[in-house]
Short mmCIF file of C-alpha atoms and ligand atoms in Angstrom, two decimals:
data_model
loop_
_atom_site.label_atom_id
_atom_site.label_comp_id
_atom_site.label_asym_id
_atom_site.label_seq_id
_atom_site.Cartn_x
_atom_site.Cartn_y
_atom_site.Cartn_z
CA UNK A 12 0.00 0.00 0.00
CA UNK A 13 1.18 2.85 -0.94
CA UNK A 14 1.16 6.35 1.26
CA UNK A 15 -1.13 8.82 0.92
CA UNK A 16 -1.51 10.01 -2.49
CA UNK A 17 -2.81 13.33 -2.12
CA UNK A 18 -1.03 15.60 0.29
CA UNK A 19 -4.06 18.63 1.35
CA UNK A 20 -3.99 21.41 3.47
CA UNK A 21 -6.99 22.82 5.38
CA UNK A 22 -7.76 26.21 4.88
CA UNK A 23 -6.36 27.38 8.17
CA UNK A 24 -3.52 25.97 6.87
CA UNK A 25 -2.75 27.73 4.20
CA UNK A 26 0.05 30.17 4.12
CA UNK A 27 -1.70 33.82 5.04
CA UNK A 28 1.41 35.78 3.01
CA UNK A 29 3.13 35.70 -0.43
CA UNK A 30 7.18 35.69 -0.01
CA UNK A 31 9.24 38.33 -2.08
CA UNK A 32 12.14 37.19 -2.95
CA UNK A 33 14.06 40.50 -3.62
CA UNK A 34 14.69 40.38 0.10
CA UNK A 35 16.82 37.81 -0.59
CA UNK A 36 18.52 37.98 -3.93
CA UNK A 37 22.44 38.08 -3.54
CA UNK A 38 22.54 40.16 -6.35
CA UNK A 39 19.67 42.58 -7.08
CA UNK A 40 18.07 42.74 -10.10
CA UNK A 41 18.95 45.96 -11.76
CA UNK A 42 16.48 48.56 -12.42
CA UNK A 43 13.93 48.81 -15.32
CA UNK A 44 14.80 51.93 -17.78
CA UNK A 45 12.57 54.51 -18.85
CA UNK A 46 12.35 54.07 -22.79
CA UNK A 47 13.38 57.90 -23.13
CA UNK A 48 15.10 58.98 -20.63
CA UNK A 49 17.20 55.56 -20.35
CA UNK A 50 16.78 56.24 -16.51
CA UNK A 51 15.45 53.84 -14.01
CA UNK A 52 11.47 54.56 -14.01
CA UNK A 53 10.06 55.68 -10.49
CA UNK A 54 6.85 54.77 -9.37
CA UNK A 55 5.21 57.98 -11.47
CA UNK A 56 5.98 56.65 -14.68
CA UNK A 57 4.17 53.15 -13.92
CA UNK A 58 1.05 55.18 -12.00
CA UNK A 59 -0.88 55.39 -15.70
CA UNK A 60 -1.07 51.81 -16.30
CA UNK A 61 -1.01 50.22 -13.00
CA UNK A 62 -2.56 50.95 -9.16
CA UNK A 63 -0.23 52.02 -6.61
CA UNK A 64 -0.32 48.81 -4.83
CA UNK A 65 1.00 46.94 -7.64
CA UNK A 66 3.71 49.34 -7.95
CA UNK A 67 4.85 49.24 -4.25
CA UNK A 68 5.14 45.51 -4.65
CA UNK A 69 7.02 45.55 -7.53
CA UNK A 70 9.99 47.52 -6.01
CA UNK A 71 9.20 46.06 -2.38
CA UNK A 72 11.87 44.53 -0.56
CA UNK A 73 9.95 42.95 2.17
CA UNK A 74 10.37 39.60 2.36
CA UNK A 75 6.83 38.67 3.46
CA UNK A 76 3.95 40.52 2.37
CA UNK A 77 -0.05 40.07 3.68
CA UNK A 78 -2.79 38.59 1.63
CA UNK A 79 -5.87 40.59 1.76
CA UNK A 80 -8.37 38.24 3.10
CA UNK A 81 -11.04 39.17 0.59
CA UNK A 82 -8.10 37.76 -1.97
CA UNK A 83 -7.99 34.89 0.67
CA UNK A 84 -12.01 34.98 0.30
CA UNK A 85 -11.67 34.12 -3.44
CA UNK A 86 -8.64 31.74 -3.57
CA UNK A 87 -10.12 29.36 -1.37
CA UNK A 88 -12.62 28.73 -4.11
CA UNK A 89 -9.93 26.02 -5.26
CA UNK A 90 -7.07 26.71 -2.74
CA UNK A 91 -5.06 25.05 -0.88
CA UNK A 92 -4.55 22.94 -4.46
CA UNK A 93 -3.43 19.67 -3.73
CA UNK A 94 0.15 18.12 -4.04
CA UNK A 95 -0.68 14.68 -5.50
CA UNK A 96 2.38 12.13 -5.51
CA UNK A 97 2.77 10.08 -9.32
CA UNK A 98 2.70 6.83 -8.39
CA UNK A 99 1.49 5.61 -11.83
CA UNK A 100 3.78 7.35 -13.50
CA UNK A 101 6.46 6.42 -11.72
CA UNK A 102 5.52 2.99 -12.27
CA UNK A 103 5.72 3.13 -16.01
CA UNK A 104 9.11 4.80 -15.84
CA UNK A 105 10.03 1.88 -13.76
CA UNK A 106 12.24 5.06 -11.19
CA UNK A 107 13.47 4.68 -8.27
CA UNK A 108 12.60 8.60 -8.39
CA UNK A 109 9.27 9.88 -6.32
CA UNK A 110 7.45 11.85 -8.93
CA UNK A 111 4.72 15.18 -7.14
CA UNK A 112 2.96 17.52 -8.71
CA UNK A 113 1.32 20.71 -7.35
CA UNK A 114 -2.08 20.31 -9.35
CA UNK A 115 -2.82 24.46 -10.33
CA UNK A 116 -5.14 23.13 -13.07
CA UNK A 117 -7.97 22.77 -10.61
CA UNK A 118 -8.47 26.83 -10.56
CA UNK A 119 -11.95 27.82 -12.20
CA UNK A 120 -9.92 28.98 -14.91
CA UNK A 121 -7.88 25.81 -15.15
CA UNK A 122 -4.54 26.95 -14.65
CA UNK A 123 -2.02 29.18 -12.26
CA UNK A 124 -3.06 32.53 -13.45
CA UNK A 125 -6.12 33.49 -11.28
CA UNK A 126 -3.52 33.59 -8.30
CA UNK A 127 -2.47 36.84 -9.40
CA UNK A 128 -5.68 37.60 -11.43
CA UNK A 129 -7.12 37.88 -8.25
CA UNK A 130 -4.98 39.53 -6.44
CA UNK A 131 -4.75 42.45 -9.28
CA UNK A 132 -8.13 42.52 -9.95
CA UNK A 133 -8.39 43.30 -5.94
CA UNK A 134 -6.07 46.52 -5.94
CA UNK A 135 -7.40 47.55 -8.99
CA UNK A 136 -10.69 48.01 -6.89
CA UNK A 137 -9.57 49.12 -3.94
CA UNK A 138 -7.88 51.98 -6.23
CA UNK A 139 -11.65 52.46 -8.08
CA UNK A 140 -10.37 51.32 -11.25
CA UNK A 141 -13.81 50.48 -13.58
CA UNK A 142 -12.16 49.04 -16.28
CA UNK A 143 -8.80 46.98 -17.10
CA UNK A 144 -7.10 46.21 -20.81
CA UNK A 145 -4.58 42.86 -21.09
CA UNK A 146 -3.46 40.46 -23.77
CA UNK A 147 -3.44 37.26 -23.56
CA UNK A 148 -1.45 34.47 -25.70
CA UNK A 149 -2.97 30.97 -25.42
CA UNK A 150 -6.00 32.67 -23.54
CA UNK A 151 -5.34 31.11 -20.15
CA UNK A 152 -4.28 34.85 -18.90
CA UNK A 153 -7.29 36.61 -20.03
CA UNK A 154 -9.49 34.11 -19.24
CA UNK A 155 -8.02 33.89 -15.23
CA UNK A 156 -8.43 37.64 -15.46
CA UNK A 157 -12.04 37.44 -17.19
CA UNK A 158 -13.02 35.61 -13.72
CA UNK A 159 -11.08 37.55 -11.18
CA UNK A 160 -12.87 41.25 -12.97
CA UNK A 161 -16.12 39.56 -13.06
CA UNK A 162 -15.76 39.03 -9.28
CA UNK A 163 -14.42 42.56 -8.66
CA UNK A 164 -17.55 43.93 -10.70
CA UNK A 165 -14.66 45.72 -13.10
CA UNK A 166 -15.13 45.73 -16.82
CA UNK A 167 -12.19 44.03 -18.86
CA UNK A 168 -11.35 44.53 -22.49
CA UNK A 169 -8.33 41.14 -23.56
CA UNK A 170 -6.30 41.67 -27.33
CA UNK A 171 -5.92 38.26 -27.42
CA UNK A 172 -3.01 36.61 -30.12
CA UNK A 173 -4.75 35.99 -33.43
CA UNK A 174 -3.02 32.59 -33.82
CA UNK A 175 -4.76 31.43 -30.62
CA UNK A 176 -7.92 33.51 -31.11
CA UNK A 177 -8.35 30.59 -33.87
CA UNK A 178 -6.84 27.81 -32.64
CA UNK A 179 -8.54 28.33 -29.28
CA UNK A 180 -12.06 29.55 -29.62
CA UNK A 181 -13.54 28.14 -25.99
CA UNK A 182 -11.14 30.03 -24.60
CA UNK A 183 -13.22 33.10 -25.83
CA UNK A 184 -16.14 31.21 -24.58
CA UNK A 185 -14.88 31.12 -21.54
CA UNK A 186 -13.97 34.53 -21.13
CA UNK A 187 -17.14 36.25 -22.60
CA UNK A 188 -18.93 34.10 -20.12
CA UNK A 189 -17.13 35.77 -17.56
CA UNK A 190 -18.31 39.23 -19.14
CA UNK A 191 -15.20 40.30 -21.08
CA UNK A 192 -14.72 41.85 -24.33
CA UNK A 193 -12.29 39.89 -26.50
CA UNK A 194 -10.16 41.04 -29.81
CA UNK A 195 -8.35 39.29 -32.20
CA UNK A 196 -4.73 40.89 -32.15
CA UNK A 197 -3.49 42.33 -34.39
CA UNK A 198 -6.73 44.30 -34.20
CA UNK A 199 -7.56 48.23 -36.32
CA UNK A 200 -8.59 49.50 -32.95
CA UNK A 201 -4.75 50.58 -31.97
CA UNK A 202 -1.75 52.34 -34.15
CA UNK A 203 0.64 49.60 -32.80
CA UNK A 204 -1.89 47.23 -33.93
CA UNK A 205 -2.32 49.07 -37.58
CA UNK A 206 1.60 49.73 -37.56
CA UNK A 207 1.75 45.73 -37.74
CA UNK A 208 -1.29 44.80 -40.28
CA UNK A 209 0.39 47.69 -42.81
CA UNK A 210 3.71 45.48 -42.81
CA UNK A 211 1.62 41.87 -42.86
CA UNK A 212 -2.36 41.58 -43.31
CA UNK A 213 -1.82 38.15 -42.39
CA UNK A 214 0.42 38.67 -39.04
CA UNK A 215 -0.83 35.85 -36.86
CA UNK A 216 0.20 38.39 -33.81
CA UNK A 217 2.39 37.35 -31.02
CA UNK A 218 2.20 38.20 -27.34
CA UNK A 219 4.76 40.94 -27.84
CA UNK A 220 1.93 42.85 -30.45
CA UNK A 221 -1.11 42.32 -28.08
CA UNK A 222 1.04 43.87 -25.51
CA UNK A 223 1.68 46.99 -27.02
CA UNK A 224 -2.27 47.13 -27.96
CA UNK A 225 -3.36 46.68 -24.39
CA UNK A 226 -0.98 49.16 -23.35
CA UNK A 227 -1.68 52.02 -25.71
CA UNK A 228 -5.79 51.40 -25.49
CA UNK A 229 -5.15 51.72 -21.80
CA UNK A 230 -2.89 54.84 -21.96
CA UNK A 231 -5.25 56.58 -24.57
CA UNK A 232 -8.59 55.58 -22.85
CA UNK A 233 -7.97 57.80 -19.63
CA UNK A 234 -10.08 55.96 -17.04
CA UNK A 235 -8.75 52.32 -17.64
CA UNK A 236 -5.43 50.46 -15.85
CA UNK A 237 -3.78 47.59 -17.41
CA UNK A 238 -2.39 44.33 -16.33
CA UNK A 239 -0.38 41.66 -16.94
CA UNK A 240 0.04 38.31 -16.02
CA UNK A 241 3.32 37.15 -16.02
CA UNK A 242 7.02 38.67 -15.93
CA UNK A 243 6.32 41.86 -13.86
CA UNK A 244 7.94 41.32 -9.85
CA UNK A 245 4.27 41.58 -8.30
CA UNK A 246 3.04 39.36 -10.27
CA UNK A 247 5.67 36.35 -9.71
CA UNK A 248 5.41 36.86 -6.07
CA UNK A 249 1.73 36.22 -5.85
CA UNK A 250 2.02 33.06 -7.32
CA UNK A 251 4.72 31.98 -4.77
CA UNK A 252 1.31 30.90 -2.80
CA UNK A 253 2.04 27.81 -4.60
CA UNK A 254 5.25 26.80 -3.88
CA UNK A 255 4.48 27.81 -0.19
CA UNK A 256 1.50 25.41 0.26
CA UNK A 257 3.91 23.02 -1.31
CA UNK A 258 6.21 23.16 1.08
CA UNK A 259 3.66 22.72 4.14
CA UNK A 260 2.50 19.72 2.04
CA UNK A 261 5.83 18.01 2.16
CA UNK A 262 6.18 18.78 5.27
CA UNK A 263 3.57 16.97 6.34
CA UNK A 264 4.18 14.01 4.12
CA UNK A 265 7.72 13.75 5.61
CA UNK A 266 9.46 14.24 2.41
CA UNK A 267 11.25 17.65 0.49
CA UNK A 268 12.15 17.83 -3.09
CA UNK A 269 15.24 17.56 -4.74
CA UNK A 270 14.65 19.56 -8.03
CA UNK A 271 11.72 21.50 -8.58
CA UNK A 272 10.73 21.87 -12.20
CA UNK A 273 8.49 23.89 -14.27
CA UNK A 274 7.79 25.47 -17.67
CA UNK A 275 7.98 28.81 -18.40
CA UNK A 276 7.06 31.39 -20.73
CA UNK A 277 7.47 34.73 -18.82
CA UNK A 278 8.44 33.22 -15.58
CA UNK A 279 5.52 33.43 -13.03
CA UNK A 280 4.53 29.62 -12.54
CA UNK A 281 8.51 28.66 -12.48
CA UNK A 282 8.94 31.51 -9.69
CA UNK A 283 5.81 30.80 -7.78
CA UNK A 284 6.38 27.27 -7.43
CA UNK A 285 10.50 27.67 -6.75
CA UNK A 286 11.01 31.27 -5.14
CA UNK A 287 10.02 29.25 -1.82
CA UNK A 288 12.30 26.65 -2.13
CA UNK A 289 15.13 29.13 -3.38
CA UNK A 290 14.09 30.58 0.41
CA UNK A 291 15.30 27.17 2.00
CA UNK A 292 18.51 27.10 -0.22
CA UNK A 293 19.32 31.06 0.63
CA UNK A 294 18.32 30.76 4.97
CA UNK A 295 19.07 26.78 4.95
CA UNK A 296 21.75 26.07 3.41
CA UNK A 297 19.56 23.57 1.02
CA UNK A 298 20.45 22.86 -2.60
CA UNK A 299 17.28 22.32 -4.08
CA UNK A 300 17.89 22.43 -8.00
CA UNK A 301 14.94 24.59 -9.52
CA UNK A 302 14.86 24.10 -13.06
CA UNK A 303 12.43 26.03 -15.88
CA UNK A 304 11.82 24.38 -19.21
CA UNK A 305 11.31 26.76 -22.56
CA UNK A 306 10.26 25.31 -25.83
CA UNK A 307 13.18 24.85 -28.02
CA UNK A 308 11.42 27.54 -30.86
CA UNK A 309 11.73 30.26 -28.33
CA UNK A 310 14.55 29.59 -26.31
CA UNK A 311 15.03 32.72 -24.58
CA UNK A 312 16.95 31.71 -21.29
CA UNK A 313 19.09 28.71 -22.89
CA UNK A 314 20.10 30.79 -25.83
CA UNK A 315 19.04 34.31 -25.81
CA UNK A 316 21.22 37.51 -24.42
CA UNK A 317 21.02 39.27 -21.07
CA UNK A 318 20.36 42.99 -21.97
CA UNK A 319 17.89 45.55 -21.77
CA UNK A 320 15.31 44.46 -24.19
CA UNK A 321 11.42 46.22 -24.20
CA UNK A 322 8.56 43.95 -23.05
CA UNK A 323 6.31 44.34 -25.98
CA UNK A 324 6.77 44.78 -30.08
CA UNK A 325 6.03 48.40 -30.38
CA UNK A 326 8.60 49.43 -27.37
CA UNK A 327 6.17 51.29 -25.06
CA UNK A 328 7.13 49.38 -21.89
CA UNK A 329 10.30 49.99 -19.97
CA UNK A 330 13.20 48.13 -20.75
CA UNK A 331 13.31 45.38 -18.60
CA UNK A 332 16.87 43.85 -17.63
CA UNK A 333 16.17 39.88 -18.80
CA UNK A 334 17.35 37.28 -20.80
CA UNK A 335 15.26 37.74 -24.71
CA UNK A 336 15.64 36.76 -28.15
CA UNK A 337 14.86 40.62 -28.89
CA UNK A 338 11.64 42.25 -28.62
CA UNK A 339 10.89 41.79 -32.31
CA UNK A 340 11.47 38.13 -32.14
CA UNK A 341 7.79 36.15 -33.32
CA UNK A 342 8.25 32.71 -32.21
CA UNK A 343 7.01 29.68 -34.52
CA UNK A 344 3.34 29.07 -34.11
CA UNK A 345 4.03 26.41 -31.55
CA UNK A 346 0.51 24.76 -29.33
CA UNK A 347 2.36 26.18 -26.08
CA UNK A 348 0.88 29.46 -26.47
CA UNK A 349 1.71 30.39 -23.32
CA UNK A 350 5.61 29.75 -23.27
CA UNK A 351 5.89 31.72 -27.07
CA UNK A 352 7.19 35.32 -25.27
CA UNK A 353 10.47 36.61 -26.67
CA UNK A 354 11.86 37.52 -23.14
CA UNK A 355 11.44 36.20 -19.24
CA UNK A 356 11.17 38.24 -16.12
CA UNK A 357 14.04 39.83 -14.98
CA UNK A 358 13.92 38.03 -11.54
CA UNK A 359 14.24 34.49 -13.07
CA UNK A 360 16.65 36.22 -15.47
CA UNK A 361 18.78 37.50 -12.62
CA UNK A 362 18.73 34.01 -10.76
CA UNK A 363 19.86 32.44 -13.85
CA UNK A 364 22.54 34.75 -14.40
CA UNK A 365 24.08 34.04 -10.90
CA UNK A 366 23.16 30.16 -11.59
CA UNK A 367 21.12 30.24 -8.39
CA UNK A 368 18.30 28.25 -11.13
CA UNK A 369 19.14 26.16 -14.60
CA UNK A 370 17.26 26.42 -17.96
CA UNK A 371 16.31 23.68 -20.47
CA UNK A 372 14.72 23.84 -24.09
CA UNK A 373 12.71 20.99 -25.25
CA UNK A 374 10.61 20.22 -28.92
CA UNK A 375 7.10 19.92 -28.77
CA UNK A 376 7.22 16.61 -29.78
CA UNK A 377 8.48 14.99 -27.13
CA UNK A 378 6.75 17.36 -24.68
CA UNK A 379 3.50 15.89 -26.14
CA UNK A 380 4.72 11.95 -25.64
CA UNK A 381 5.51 12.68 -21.78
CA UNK A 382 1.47 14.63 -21.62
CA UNK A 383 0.14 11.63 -23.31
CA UNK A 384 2.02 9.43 -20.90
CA UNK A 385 0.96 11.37 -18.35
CA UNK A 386 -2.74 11.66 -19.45
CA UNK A 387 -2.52 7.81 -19.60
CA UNK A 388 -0.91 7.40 -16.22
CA UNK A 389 -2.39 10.09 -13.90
CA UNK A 390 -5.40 10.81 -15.45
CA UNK A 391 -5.23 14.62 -15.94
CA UNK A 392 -4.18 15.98 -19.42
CA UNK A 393 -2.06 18.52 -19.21
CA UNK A 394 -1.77 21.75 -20.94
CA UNK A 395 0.70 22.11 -23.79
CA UNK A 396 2.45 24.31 -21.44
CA UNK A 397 2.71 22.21 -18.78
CA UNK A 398 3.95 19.05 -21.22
CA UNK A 399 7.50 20.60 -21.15
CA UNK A 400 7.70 20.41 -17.30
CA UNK A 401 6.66 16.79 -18.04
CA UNK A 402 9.05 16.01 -20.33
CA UNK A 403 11.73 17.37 -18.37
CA UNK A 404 10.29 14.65 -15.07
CA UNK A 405 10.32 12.11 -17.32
CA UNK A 406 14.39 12.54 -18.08
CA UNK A 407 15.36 13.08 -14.79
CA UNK A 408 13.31 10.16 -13.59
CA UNK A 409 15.06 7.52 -16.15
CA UNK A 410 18.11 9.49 -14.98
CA UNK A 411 17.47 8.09 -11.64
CA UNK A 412 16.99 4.75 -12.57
CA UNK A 413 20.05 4.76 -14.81
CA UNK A 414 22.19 5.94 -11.87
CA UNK A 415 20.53 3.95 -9.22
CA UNK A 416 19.58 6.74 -7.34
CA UNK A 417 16.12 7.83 -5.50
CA UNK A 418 15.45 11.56 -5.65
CA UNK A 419 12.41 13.55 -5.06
CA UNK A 420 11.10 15.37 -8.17
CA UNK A 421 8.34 17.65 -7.51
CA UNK A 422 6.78 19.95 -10.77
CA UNK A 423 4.13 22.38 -11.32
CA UNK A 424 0.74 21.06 -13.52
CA UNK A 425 0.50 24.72 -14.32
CA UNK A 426 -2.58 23.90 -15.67
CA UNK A 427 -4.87 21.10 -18.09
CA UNK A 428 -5.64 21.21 -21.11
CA UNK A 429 -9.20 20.69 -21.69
CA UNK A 430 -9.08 23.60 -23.35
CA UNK A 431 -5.97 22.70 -25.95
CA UNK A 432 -7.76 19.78 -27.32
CA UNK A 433 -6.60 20.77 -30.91
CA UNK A 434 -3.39 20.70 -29.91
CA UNK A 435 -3.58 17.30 -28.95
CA UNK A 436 -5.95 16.18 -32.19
CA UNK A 437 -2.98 17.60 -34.53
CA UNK A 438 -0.33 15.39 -32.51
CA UNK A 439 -2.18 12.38 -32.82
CA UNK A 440 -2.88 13.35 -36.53
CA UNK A 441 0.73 13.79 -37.10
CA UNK A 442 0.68 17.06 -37.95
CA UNK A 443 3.20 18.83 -35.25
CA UNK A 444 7.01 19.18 -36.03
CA UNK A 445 9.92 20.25 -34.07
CA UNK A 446 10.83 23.54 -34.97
CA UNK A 447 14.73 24.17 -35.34
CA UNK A 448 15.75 27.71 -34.14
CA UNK A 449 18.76 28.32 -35.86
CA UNK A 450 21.63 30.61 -34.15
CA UNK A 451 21.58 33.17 -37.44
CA UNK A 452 17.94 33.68 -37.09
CA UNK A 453 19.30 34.35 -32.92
CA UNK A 454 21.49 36.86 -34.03
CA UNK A 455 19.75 38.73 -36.88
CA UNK A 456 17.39 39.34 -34.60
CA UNK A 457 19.37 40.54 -31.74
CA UNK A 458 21.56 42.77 -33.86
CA UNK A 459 18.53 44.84 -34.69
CA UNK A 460 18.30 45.86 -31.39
CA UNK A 461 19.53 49.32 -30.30
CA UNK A 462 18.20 49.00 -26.72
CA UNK A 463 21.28 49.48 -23.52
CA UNK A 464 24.03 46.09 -23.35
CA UNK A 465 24.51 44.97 -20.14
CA UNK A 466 28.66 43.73 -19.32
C1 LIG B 26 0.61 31.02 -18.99
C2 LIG B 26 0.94 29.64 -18.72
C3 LIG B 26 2.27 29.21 -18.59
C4 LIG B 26 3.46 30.11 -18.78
O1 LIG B 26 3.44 31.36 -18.14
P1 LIG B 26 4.38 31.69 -16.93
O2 LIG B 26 4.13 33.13 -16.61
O3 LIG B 26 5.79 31.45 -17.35
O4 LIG B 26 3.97 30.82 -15.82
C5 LIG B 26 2.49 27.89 -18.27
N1 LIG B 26 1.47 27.01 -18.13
C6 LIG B 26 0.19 27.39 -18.26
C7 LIG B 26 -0.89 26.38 -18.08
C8 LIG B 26 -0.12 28.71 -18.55
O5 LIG B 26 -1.39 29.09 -18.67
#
């Protein structure tokens, strides 16, 4: 018999604070640049787009910072999520490894992103905000954010990537269910977005376009704030919830991991599920390995450049300090949506620098064996997104076996992928190939750029 397989926590239980990890960084992460000026931007220049609160967490440096309870009110709608240990899976690998996975999918939204949705969505109201703009790239993002406004009572407006906008149209569904207003970006509503459709009627978009959109319908609007779900320092640190329930988890089951794994497109499931552990290696003395997994089309940490680099296409955020593949990069129209962003936040990007956390790029096509393996073995499919996690469990379990040694693997099911269906339909129908990402495409790109080197 084995032990439990679910590991819950009760919802006294649950951790009552998210943990900021710029308390603790050896090496800061250096400031964001104003796009003009080239000088690091103050709270002022971020007070158009985003409510104060958001912007005293992003340069906080407390380590431990309260959860509103009416945020506390909402996540226990599906929080504490449960840390479920693979048994089955680790079966078929034949490991010696112990396989766990912190199950985010079971959000109403089906993935990690209402943990900050929420959260932002809550400030924004506390600040009066009436109505928000975002993009969103698979349309997990804007539909996490569809639920939290609804909640809030605040109207939401999501430019969401054209590519997915067809490949995804439930997603829509789901979000104009939740009372938001949904666009197909590139859309005619925005000169970023007309800027692009002169150059290509056909653009399929990219995360970096719908950006700039929500960001200049925001700015032009007057009365509306914008968000974002990944990348930005606020945002990374609510999702740390996770990795903080996971840690109460394994304490209780008598067991802590020795790598902690996720995928990761801008950075905020990877940091919300490690940052905690990165706490025990930084006050304990632990050596937890935390590892994030890119696709190999868009393989910004394993082979991009650390420099200032803008967030979006048009160049209307401030340049963010982070590992990209340059702002202008448009990644292959890969099913992981969500991991197809040209840069990553600058906190990840400052831990990998220091190689306090390790990188790996893997092809779709293996990602989508380990989901079907784990789909078979566990149960849950996964989202695309969450495959290359998988795929990265799956070769560090037979790593285990091949070296005869026992370790405790623990990764983030950022979310399933009910949702992604498609996705899985053009695998079976053997219609997905590995996109190569050649190092002259790498450098074409990056030469275009004129934003500030870093040494
Ligand atoms: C958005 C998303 C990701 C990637 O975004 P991060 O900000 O890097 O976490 C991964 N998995 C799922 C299911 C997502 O929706």
């Amino acid at each position: 018999m084995p032990d439990s397989k679910k590991i819950f926590l009760t919802e006294a239980e649950s951790p009552k604070q998210w943990y900021n990890i710029q308390a603790d960084m050896p090496n800061p992460m250096l400031p964001p640049l104003h796009p003009g000026t080239k000088q690091p931007v103050g709270p002022e220049d971020l007070a158009a787009i985003f409510p104060m609160e958001l912007i005293k967490q992003e340069v906080s440096t407390e380590r431990w910072i309260d959860i509103p309870d009416e945020v506390m009110d909402v996540y226990k709608i599906w929080r504490p999520t449960p840390l479920v240990r693979a048994y089955n899976l680790e079966k078929a690998l034949d490991t010696p490894a112990k396989i766990y996975y912190k199950n985010e999918g079971v959000s109403p939204a089906g993935s990690h992103k209402p943990n900050t949705a929420v959260a932002q969505a809550y400030y924004n109201k506390m600040e009066g905000v009436k109505r928000i703009t975002t993009e969103t790239g698979a349309g997990q993002w804007g539909s996490a954010l569809s639920f939290a406004c609804q909640l809030f009572g605040i109207d939401l407006e999501v430019f969401m990537v054209k590519v997915s906008f067809q490949q995804k149209p439930y997603r829509k569904m789901l979000m104009n269910t939740w009372g938001a207003q949904v666009f197909a970006s590139p859309t005619d509503l925005t000169q970023a977005g007309r800027n692009i459709l002169a150059e290509d009627p056909d653009s399929a978009g990219s995360l970096g376009i719908a950006i700039s959109e929500a960001i200049e319908r925001c700015v032009t609007s007057g009365d509306a704030k914008y968000s974002l779900g990944s990348v930005l320092n606020h945002v990374l640190m609510h999702q740390t919830i996770i990795g903080l329930e996971a840690i109460k988890q394994f304490e209780k089951a008598g067991d802590m991991p020795d790598i902690v794994i996720a995928p990761l497109g801008g950075g905020s499931n990877f940091a919300g599920i490690s940052f905690p552990f990165l706490h025990k290696n930084f006050t304990e003395g632990k050596n937890i390995r935390c590892i994030a997994i890119e696709p190999a089309s868009c393989p910004k940490l394993t082979k991009g450049e650390f420099r200032y680099d803008f967030g979006d296409t048009a160049g209307m955020t401030p340049l963010i300090p982070m590992y990209t593949l340059g702002h202008n990069f448009v990644s292959a129209p890969i099913h992981a949506g969500g991991l197809r962003y040209h840069g990553a936040s600058a906190l990840v990007s400052q831990l990998l620098k220091d190689k306090l956390v390790e990188a790996q790029a893997y092809q779709q096509i293996p990602c989508f064996e380990a989901g079907v393996l784990f789909a078979k073995t566990e149960g849950i499919i996964p989202a695309p997104e969450t495959t290359h996690a998988i795929a990265a469990v799956v070769d560090e379990a037979k790593r285990c076996k091949e070296e005869g040694v026992s370790k405790t693997i623990l990764f983030n099911l950022s979310g399933h992928g009910h949702f992604d269906m498609a996705a899985y339909a053009d695998y079976f129908d053997g219609k997905l190939s590995n996109h190569q990402f050649t190092d002259e495409d790498l450098k074409s790109n990056l030469q275009k750029l004129d934003t500030p080197k870093i040494d």
